[in-house]
Coordinates of C-alpha atoms in Angstrom, one line a residue:
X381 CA 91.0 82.2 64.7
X382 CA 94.0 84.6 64.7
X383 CA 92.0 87.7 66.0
X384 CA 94.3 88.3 68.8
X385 CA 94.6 90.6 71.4
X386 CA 96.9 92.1 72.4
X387 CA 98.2 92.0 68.6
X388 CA 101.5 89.6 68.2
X389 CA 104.4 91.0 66.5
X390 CA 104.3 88.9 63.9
X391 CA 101.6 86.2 62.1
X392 CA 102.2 83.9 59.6
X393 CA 99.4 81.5 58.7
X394 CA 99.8 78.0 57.0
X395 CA 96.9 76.0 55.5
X396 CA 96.2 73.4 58.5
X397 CA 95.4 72.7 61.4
X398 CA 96.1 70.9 64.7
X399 CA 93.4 68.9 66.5
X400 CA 93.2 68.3 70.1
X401 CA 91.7 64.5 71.0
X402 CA 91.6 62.5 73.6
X403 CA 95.3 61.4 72.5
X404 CA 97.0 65.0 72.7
X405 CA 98.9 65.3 75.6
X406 CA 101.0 68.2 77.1
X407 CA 104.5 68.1 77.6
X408 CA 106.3 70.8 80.0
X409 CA 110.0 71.2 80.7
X410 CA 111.3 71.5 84.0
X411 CA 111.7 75.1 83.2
X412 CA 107.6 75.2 81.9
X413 CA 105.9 73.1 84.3
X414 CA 103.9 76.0 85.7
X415 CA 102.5 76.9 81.8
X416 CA 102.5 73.6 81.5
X417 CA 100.0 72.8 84.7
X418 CA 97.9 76.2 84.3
X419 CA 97.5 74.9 80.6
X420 CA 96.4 71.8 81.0
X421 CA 94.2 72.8 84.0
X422 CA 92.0 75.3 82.2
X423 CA 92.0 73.1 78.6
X424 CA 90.6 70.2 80.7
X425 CA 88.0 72.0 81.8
X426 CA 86.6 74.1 78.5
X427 CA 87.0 70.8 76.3
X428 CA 86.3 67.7 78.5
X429 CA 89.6 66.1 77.3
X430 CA 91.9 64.3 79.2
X431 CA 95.4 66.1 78.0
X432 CA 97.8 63.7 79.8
X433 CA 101.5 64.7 80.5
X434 CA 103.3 64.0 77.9
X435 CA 106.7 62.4 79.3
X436 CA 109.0 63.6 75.3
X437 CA 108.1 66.5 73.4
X438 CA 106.8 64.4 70.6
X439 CA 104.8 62.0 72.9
X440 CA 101.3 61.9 70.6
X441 CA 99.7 62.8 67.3
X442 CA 98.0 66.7 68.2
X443 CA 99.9 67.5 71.3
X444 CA 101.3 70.4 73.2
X445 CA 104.6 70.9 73.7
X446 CA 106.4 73.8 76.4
X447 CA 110.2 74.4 76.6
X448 CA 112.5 77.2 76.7
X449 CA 115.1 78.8 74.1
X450 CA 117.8 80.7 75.5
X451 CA 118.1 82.8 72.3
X452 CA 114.5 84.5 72.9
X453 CA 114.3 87.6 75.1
X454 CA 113.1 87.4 78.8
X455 CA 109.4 87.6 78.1
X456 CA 109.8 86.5 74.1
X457 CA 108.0 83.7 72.6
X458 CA 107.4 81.9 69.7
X459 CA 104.9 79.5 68.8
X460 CA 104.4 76.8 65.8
X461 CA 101.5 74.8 65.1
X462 CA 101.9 72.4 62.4
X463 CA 101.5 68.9 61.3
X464 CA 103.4 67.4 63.9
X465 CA 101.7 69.4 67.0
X466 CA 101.6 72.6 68.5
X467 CA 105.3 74.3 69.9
X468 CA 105.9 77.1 72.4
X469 CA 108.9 78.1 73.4
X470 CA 110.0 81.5 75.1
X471 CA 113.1 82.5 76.5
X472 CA 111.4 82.5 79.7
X473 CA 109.0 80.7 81.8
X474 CA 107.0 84.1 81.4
X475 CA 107.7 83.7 77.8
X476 CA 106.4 80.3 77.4
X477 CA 103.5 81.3 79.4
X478 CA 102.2 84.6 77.5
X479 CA 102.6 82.1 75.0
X480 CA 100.0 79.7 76.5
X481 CA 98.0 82.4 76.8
X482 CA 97.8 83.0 72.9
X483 CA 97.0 79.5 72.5
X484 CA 93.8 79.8 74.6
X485 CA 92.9 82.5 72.1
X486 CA 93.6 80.0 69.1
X487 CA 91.4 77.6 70.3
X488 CA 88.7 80.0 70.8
X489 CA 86.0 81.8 73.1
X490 CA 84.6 78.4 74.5
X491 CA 88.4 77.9 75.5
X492 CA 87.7 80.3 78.5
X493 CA 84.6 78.1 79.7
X494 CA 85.2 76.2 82.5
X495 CA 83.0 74.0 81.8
X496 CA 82.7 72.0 77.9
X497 CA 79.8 72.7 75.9
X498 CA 79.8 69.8 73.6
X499 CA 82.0 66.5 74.3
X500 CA 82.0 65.7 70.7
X501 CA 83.2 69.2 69.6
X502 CA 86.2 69.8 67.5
X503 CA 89.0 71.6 69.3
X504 CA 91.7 73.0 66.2
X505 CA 94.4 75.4 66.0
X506 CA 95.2 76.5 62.6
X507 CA 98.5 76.2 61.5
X508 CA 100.2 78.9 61.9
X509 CA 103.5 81.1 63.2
X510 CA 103.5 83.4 65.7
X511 CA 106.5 85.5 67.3
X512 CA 105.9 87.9 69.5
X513 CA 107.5 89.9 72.7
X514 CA 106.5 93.2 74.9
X515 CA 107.6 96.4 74.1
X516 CA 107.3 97.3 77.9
X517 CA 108.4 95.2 80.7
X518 CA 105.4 97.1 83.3
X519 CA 102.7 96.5 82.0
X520 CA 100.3 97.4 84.9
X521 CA 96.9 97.3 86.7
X522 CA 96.0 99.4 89.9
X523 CA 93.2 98.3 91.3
X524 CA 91.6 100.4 94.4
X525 CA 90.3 98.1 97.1
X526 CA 90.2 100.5 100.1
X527 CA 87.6 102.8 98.5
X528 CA 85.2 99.9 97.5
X529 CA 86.6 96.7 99.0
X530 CA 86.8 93.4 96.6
X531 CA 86.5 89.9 98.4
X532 CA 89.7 87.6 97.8
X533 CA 87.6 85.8 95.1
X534 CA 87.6 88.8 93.1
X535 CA 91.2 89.9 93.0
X536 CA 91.9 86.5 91.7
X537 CA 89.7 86.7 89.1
X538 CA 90.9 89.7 88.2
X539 CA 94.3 88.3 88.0
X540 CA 93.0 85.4 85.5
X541 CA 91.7 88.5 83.3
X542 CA 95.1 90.3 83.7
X543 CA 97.0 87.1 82.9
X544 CA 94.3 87.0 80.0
X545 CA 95.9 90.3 78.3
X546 CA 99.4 89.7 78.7
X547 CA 99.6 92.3 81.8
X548 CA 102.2 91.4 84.4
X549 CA 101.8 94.1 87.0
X550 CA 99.2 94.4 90.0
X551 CA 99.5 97.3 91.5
X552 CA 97.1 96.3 94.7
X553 CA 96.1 99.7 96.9
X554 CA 95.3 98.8 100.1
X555 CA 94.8 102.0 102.5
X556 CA 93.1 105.4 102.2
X557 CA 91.3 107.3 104.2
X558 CA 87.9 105.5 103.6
X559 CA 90.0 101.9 104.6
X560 CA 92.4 100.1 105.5
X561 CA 92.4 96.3 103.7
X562 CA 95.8 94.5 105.0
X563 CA 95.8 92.8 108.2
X564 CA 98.8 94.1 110.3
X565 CA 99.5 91.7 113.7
X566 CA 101.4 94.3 115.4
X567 CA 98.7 96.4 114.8
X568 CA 95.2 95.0 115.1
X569 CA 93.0 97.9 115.2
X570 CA 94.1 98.7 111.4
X571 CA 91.7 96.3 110.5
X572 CA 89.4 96.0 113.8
X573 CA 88.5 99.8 113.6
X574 CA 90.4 101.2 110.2
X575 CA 88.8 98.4 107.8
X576 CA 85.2 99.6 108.6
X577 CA 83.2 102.7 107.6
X578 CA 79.6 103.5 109.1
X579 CA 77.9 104.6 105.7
X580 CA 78.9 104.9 102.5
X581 CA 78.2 108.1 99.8
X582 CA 76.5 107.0 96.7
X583 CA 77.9 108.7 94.3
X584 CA 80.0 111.7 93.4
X585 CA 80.2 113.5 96.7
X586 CA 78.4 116.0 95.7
X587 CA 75.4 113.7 95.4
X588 CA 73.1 113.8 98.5
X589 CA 72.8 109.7 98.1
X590 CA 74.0 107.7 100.9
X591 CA 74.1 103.9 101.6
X592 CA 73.7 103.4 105.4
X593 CA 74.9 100.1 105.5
X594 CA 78.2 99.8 107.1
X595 CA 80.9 98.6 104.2
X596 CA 84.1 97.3 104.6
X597 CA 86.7 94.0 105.0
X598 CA 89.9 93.2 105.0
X599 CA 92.6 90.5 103.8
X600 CA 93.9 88.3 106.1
X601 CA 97.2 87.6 106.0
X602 CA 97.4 84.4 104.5
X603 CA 94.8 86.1 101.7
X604 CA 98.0 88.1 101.0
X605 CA 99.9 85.0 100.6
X606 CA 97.4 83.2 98.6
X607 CA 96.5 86.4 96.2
X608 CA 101.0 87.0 95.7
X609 CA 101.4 83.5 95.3
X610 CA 98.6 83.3 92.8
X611 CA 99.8 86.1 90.7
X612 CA 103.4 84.9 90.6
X613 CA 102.1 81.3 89.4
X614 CA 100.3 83.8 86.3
X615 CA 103.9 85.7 85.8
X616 CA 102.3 88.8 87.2
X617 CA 104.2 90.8 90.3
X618 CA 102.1 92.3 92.9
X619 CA 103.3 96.1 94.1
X620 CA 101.4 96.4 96.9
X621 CA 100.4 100.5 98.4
X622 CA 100.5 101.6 101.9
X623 CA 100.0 105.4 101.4
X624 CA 101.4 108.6 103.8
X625 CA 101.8 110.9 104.8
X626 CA 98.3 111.4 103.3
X627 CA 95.4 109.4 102.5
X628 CA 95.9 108.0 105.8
X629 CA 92.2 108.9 108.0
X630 CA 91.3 105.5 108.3
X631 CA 95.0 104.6 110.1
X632 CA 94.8 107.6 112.3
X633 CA 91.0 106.5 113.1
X634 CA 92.6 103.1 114.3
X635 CA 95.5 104.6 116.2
X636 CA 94.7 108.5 117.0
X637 CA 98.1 109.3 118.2
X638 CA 99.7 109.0 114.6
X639 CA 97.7 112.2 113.7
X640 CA 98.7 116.1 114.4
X641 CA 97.0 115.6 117.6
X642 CA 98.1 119.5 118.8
X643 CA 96.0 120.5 115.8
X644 CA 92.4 118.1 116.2
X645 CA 91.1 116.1 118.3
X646 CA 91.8 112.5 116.3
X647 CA 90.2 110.6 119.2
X648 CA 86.8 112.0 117.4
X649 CA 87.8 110.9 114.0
X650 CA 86.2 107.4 111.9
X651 CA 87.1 106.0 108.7
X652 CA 85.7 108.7 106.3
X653 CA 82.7 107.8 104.6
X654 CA 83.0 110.5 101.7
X655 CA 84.8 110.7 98.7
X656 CA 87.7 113.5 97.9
X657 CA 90.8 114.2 100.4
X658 CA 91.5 114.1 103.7
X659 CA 93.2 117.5 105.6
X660 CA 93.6 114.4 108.3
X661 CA 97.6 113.4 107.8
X662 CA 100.3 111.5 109.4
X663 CA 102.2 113.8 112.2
X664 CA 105.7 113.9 111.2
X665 CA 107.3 112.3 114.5
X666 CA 109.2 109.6 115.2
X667 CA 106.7 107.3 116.8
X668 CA 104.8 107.8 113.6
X669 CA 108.1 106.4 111.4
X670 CA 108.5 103.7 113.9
X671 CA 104.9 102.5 113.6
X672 CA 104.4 102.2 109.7
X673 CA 108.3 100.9 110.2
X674 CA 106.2 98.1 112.0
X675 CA 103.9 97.9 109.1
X676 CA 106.4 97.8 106.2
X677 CA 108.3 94.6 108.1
X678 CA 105.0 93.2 107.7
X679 CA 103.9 93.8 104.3
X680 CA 107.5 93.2 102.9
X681 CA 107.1 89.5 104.9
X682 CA 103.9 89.3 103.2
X683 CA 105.2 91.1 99.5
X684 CA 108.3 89.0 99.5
X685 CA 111.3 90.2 96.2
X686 CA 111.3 87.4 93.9
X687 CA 107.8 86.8 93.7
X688 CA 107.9 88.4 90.2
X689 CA 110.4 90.8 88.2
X690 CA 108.9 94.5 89.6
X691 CA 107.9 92.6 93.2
X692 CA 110.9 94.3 94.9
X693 CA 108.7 97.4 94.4
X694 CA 107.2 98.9 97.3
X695 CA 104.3 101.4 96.5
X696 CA 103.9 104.6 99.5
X697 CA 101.6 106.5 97.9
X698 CA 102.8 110.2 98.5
X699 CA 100.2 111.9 96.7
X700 CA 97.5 114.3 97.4
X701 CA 99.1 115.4 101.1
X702 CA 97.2 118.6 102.6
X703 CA 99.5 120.3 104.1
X704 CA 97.0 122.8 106.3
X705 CA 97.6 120.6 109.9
X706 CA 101.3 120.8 109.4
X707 CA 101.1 124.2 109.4
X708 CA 99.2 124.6 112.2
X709 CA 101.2 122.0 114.0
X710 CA 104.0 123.3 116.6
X711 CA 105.6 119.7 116.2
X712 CA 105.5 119.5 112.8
X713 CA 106.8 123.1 112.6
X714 CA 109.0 122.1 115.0
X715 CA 110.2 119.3 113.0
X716 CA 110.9 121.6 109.9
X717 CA 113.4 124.0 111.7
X718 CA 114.8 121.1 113.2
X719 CA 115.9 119.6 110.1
X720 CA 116.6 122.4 108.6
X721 CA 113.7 121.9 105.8
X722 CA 112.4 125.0 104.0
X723 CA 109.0 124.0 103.9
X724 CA 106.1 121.4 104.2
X725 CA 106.9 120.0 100.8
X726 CA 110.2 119.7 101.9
X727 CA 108.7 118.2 105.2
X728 CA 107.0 115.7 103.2
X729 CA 110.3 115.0 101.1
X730 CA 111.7 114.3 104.0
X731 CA 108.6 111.6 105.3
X732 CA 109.2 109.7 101.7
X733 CA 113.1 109.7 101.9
X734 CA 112.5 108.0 105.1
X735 CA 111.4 105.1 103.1
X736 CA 113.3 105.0 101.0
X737 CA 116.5 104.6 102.8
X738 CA 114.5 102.2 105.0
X739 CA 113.7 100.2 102.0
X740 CA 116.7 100.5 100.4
X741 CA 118.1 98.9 103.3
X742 CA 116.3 96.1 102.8
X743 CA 116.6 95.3 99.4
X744 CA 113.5 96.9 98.1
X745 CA 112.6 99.8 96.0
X746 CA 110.1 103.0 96.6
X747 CA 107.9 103.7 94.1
X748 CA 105.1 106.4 94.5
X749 CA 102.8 108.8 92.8
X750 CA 104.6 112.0 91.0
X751 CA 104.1 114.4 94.5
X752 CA 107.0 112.8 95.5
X753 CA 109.2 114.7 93.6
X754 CA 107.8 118.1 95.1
X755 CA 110.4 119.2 97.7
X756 CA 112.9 117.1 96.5
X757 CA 112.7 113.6 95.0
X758 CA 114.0 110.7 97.3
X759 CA 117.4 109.1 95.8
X760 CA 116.3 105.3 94.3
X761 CA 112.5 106.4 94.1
X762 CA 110.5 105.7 91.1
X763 CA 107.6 107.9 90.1
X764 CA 104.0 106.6 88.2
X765 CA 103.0 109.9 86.9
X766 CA 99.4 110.2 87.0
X767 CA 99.2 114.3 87.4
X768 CA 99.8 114.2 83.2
X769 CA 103.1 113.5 81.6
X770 CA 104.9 116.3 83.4
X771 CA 106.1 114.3 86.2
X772 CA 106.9 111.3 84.4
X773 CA 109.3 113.5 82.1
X774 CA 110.6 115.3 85.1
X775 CA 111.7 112.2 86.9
X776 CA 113.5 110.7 83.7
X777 CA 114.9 113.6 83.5
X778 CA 116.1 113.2 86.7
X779 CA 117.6 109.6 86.2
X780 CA 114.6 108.0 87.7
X781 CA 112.2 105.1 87.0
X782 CA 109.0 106.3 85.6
X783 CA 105.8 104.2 85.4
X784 CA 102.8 105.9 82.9
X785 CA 99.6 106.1 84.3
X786 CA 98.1 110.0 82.9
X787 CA 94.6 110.7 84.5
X788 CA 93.8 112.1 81.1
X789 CA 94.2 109.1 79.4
X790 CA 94.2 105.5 81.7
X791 CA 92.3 106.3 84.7
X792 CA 88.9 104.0 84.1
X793 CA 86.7 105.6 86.5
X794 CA 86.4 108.2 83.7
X795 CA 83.4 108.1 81.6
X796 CA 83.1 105.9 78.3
X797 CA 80.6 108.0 76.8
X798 CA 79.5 112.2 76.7
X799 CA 75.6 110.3 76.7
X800 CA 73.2 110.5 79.7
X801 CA 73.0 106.7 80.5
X802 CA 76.7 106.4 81.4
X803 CA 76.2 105.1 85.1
X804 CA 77.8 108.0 87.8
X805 CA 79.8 109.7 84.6
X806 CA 83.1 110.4 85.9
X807 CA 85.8 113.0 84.9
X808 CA 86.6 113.6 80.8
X809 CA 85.2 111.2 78.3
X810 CA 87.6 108.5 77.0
X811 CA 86.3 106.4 74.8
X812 CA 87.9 102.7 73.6
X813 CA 89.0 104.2 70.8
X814 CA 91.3 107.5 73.4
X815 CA 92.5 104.0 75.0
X816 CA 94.0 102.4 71.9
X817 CA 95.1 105.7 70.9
X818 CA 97.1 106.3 74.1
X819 CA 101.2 106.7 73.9
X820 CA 103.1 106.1 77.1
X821 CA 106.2 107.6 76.1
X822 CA 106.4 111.5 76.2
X823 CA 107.6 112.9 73.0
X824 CA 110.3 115.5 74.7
X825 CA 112.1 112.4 76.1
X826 CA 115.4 111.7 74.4
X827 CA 116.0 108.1 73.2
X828 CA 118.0 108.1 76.5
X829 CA 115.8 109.5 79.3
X830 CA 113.2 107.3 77.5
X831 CA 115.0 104.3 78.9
X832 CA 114.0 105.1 82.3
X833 CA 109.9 104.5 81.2
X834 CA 109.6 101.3 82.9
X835 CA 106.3 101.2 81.3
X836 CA 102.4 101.8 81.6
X837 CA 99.6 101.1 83.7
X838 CA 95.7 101.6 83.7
X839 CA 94.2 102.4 87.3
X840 CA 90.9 101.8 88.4
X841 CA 89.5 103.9 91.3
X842 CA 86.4 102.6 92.9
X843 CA 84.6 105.7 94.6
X844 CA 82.1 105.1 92.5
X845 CA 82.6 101.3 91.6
X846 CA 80.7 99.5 94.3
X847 CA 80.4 96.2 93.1
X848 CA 82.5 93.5 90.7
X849 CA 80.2 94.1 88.3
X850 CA 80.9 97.9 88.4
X851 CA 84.3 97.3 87.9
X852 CA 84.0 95.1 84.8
X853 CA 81.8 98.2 83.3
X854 CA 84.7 100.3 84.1
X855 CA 87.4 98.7 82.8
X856 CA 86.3 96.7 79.6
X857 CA 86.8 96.9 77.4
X858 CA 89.0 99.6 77.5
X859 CA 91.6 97.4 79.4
X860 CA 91.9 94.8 76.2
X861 CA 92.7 98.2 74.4
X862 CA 95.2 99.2 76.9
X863 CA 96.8 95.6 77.1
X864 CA 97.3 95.9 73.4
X865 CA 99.4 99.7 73.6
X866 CA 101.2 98.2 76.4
X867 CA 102.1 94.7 75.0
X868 CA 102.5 95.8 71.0
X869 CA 104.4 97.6 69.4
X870 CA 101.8 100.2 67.7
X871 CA 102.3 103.2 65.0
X872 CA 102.0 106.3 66.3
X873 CA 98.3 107.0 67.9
X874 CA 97.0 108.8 65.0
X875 CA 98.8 105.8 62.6
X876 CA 97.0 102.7 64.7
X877 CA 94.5 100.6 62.9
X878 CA 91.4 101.5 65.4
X879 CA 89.2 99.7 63.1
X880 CA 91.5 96.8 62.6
X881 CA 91.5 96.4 66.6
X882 CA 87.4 96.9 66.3
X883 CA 87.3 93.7 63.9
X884 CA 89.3 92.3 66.4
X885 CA 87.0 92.9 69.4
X886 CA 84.4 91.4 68.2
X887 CA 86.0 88.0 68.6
X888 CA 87.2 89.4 72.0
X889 CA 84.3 89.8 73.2
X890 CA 82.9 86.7 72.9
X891 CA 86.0 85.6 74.8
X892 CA 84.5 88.2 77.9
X893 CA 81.0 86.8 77.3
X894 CA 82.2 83.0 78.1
X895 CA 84.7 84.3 81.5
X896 CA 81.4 86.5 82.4
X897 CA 82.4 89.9 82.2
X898 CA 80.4 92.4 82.2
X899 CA 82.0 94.8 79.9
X900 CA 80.5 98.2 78.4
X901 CA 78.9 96.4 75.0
X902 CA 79.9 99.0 72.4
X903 CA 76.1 100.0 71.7
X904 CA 76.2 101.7 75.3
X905 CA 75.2 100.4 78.6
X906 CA 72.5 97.9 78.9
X907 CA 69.8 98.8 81.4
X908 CA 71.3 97.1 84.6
X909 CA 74.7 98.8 83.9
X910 CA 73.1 102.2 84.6
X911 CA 72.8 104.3 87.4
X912 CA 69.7 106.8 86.6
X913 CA 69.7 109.6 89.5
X914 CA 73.1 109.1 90.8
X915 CA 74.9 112.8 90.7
X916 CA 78.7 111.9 88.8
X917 CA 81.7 114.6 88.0
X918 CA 81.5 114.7 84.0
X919 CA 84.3 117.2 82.8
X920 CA 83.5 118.7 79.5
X921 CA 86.0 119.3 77.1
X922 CA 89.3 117.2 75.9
X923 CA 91.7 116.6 78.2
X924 CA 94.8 118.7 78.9
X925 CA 97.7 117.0 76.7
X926 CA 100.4 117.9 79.7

């Protein structure tokens, strides 16, 4: 059972095997005890066997054991199974983790029940080597909540399925225009007023379908605590988004005087209950800066650095800012000649170098989409280029950190499929097979400015995801293909074994099947998964390599 995904960097098979009994027991370092205890707890469950803690590394015949080597890389592991048990060590907790991770694979699908089958089952690993390490350190997942909103129970489980592929970044987006998701104390009609919408369009927005029932929700604060502190016990950071200057109705909804209130009347505005942009954007004043001041103290109390190697990472969005109200605004026009600014891109340069020297001045780093560097990018900003590749390569041109994420390419609200049953079809068609074939790096990078690619990240944007269920469709299992280009080190994309990775899949998927996921099956959708009627945005054509 050595179909793995995302592939190891190296395999080497022996002629045994290892069986788990009602003897094995795990033993964890200090260092491990986390792997250690997340092992134990989901092999108890999926086998029925006791798996004591073992108290030395060679306690009992079959066992587990979990340490650390100094002379592996931060995220490196290794792991033996042989006659005398089965060894992982990495030269990190996160190491010796992803290593438990491939383990669960070993053992096979029924090793993701939570529940045993069959008490009198066999549970083997086969004997067998396996080194392996990342070849990017982000290895990301955006996940859209304000759009669609996801109960707590469901980011968690997203985060076991994250864990699941070796991903280590959640980047959790929390506020648009059509909601607001993060309780704020100081500032209670955020979620009171900003978290709800009236109605609901069903569909593209183009479609004339509506769903009248109010949706919304929010997380509570200690449902921020519980969702970070859950993802740091799986090795995963979460990089949570507050967008502005735009995106940002469903704020100015809640508190009317942080719009351009000399432009509209915002005391008439709700959360927006259509899909696209918003010309509704943050006023560039100072009570505007002190009052998402007020919300950054929060969410960095509730984000706290350390949590996770990219948790110092502070996500504000920055993208998609209309610009007509500022225009139109004497105080935001006012504000330009004040500062000497030449514009209102360099208006909203200014709104994002705010932050960043805020931020800065806290320990923490800025990171937003790749608008920010129009007008002038903020000093100690990062950029996740998701406009193409052009941003990404400007910025590490620049001397900035860049983070991957190309429309084009990793955006899973696009379609799977050019057929007609592919539910609310969605932007160009990218197939599993685009996925796998997807190369974060840019080739006009130097080995040099190349550094500066933190890594990759898929993003999954709910408009038209309105349930879990949805959002499994969406994402696998193009996500397990992604997990494997960000985790592997792969040929180049017309070099990778596509059908190799197929083979693979269909072991995979049986791993889905038993944590209940309810991925695309690669015959098309089933009948459920479709949305007959419902009006989508299909773009014909390949996508712009850019």
């Amino acid at each position: 059972m050595t179909e793995l995904i995302p592939a190891p960097r190296s395999v080497v098979a022996g002629s045994g095997e290892v069986r788990l009994t009602a003897r094995s027991e795990i033993y964890a370092s200090s260092e491990t005890e986390g792997a250690g205890n997340w092992l134990r707890t989901v092999l108890r469950q999926a086998t029925g066997l006791p798996l004591r803690e073992g108290r030395e590394l060679d306690d009992a015949e079959g066992g587990i054991g979990l340490q650390l080597d100094p002379g592996l890389g931060p995220e490196e592991y290794r792991l033996v199974s042989d006659s005398s048990g089965v060894l992982i060590e990495g030269g990190s907790a996160a190491g010796v983790f992803w290593g438990a991770q491939t383990l669960r694979q070993l053992l096979g699908p029924d090793a993701y029940r939570r529940a045993p089958l069959d008490r009198d089952r066999a549970w083997t690993v086969p004997h067998v080597t396996i080194e392996d390490s990342p070849r990017f350190r982000w290895r990301g997942l955006m996940l859209d909540v304000a759009r669609h909103f996801m109960p707590k129970e469901g980011v968690l489980r997203q985060l076991d399925l994250m864990a699941a592929h070796k991903l280590n970044v959640f980047h959790f987006h929390l506020t648009d225009d059509q909601g607001w998701r993060v309780e704020i104390k100081r500032y209670p009609k955020l979620t009171e007023t900003g978290s709800w919408r009236a109605r609901t369009k069903f569909g593209h927005r183009a479609s004339p379908l509506w769903d009248e029932k109010p949706h919304g929700g929010f997380y509570t604060q200690d449902d921020i605590r519980e969702i970070v502190a859950y993802a740091a016990e799986r090795h995963i950071s979460v990089v949570p988004e507050i967008d502005v200057p735009g995106h940002s109705q469903a704020a100015i909804a809640a508190y009317p005087e942080l719009g351009n209130t000399d432009v509209i009347d915002t005391t008439a505005l709700s959360v927006l209950d259509t899909w696209g942009i918003s010309a509704n954007v943050l006023a560039p004043t100072d009570n505007t800066l002190r009052f998402y001041e007020g919300v950054f103290e929060e969410v960095l109390e509730l984000f706290p650095a350390g949590a996770g190697e990219f948790s110092e990472f502070i996500h504000v969005g920055g993208d998609e800012c209309r610009k007509d109200q500022w225009k139109q605004s004497t105080a935001a026009q006012g504000r330009i000649k004040e500062l000497g600014l030449a514009d209102e891109d360099e208006l909203q340069a200014w709104f994002i170098a705010h932050f960043d020297t805020w931020l800065t001045a806290r320990g923490r780093r800025l990171i937003g989409w790749d608008e920010i560097l129009e007008g002038g990018l903020a000093e100690g900003a990062a950029v996740a280029s998701w406009r193409g590749y052009a941003g990404g390569v400007a910025a590490a041109r620049a001397g900035h950190d860049v983070v991957m994420c190309p429309e084009q390419y990793v955006y899973l609200d696009h379609r799977q499929a050019p057929g007609e049953d592919e539910p609310v079809p969605i932007g160009y068609v990218r197939t599993l097979e685009d996925v796998y074939r997807f190369e974060p790096v840019p080739q006009q990078l130097t080995e040099a400015e190349a550094r500066h690619v933190l890594g990759t990240q898929a993003n999954v944007w709910t408009e038209v995801m309105e349930s879990q269920e949805r959002v499994d469709y969406q994402s696998y299992p193009r996500l397990s293909a992604f997990a494997e280009v960000a985790w592997s080190s792969l040929p180049a994309p017309g070099e990778r074994d596509f059908a190799g990775f197929e083979e693979r899949m269909a072991v995979h998927y049986r791993r889905l099947d038993a944590r209940g996921v309810g991925y695309r099956p690669p015959t098309g959708p089933l009948p459920w998964q479709q949305r007959p009627g419902v009006l989508g945005r299909p773009i014909e054509g390949a996508p712009p390599n850019r």
